[in-house]
Tab-separated table of C-alpha atoms in Angstrom:
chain	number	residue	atom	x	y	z
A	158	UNK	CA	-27.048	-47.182	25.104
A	159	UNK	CA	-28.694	-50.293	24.806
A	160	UNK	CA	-30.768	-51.098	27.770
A	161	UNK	CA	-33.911	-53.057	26.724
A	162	UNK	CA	-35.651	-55.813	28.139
A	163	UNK	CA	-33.982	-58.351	25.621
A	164	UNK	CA	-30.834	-57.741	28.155
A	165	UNK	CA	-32.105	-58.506	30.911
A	166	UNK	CA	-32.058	-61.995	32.986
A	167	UNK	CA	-34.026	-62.729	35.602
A	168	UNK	CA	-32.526	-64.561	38.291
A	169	UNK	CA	-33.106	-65.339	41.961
A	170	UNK	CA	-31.936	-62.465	43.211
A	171	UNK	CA	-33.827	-60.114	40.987
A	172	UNK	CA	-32.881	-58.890	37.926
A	173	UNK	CA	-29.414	-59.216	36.310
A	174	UNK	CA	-28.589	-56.528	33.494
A	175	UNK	CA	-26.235	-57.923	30.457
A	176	UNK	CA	-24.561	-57.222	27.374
A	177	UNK	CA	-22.391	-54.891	28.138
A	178	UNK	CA	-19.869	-55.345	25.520
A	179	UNK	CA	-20.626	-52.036	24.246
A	180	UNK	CA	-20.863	-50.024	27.148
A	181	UNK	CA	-19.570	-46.380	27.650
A	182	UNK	CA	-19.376	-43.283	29.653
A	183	UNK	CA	-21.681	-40.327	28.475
A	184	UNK	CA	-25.000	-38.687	29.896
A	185	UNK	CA	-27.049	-41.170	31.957
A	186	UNK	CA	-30.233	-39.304	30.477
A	187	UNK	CA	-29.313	-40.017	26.862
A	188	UNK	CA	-28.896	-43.530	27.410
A	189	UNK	CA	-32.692	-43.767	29.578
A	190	UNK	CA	-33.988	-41.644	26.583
A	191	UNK	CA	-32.603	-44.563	23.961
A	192	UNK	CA	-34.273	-46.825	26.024
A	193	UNK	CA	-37.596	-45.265	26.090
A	194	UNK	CA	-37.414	-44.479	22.526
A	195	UNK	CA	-36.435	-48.161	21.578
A	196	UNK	CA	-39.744	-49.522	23.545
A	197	UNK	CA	-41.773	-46.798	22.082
A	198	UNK	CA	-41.099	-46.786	18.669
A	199	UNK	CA	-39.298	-50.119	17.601
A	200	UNK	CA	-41.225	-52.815	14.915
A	201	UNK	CA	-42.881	-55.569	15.823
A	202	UNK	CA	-42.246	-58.553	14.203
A	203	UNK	CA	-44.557	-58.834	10.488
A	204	UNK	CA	-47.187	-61.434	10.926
A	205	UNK	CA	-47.851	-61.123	14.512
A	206	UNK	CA	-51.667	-61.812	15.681
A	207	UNK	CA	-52.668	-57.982	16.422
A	208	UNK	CA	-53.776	-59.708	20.242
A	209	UNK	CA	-50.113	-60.217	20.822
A	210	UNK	CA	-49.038	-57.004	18.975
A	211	UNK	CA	-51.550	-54.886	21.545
A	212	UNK	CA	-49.988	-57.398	24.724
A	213	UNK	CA	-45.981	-57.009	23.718
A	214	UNK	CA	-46.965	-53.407	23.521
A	215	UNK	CA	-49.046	-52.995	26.783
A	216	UNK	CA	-46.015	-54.830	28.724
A	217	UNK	CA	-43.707	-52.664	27.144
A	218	UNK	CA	-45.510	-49.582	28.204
A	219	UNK	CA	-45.682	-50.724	31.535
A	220	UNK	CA	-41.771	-51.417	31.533
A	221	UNK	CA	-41.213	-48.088	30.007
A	222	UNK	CA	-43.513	-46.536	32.631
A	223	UNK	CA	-41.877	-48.292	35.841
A	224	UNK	CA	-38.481	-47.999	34.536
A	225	UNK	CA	-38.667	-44.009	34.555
A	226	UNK	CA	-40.311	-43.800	37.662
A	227	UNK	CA	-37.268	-45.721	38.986
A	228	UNK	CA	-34.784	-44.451	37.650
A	229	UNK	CA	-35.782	-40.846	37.838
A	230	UNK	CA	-36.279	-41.265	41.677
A	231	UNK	CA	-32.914	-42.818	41.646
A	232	UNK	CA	-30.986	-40.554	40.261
A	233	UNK	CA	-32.763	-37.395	41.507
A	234	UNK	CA	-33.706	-36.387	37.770
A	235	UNK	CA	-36.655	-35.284	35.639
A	236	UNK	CA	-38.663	-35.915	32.721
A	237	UNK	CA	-36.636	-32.914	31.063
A	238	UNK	CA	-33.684	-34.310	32.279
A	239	UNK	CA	-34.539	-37.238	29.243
A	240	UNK	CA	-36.880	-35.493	27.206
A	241	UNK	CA	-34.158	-32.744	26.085
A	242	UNK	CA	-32.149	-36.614	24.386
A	243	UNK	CA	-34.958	-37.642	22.672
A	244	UNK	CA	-34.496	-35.845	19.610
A	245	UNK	CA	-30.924	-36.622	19.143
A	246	UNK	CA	-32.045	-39.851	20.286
A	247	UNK	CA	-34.218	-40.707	17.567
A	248	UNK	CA	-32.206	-38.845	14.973
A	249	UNK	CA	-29.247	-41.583	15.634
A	250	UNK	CA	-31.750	-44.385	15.412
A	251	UNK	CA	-32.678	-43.496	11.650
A	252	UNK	CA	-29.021	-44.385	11.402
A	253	UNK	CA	-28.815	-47.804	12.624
A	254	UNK	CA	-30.286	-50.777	11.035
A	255	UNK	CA	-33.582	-50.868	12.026
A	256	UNK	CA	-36.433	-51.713	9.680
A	257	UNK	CA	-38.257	-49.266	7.407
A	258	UNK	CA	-41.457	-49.119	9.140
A	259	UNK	CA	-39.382	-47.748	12.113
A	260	UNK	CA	-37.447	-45.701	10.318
A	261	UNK	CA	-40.740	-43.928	8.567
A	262	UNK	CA	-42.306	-43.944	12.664
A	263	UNK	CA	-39.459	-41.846	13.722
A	264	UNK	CA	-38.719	-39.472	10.961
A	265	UNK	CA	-42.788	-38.312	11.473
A	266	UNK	CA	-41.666	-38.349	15.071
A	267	UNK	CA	-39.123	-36.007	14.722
A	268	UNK	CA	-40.843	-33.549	12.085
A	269	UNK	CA	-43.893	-33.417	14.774
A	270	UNK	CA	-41.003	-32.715	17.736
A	271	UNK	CA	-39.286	-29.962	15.267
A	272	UNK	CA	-42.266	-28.207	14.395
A	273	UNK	CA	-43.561	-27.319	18.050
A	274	UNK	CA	-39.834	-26.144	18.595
């Protein structure tokens, strides 16, 4: 539940994923939801340049985009498959210290979700 690009090194190799001190067994489409949700939705840092705002957010799409397509095909799953976490998803986000601008993101997130339910 807390793969983001932030824990990954890139070595020689190829990639190298880290920080696993909290890692734990549970649905591998809940944790690929978190991570979607986390590039989606987190805050940017205040005071960025909006040219680096609209680049950090362009490679994150791009991350987000290749990193379904791979692990989707990898594990033989579908975009329900981590679509049916993201509401839970985001609801345990508003819980975790993130800042208020996320926070406020999400909860209009969720109300749009819940009302086409």
């Amino acid at each position: 539940m807390d793969f983001h690009p932030d824990n990954l090194l890139y070595a020689g190799a190829g990639p190298v994923v880290i920080d696993w001190m909290t890692a734990v067994r549970g649905n591998p489409f809940a944790d690929v939801a978190r991570t979607v949700v986390m590039l989606a939705y987190a805050s940017l840092p205040q005071g960025l340049p909006e040219p680096v705002k609209q680049g950090i957010m362009a490679v994150r799409k791009q991350f987000e985009t290749s990193y379904l397509e791979a692990y989707l095909r990898s594990a033989k799953g579908s975009m329900d498959d981590v679509e049916q976490w993201y509401l839970p998803i985001m609801a345990a986000r508003l819980c975790e210290s993130i800042p208020l601008e996320e926070k406020d993101v999400l909860a209009k997130e969720i109300q749009q979700r819940l009302a086409v339910l």
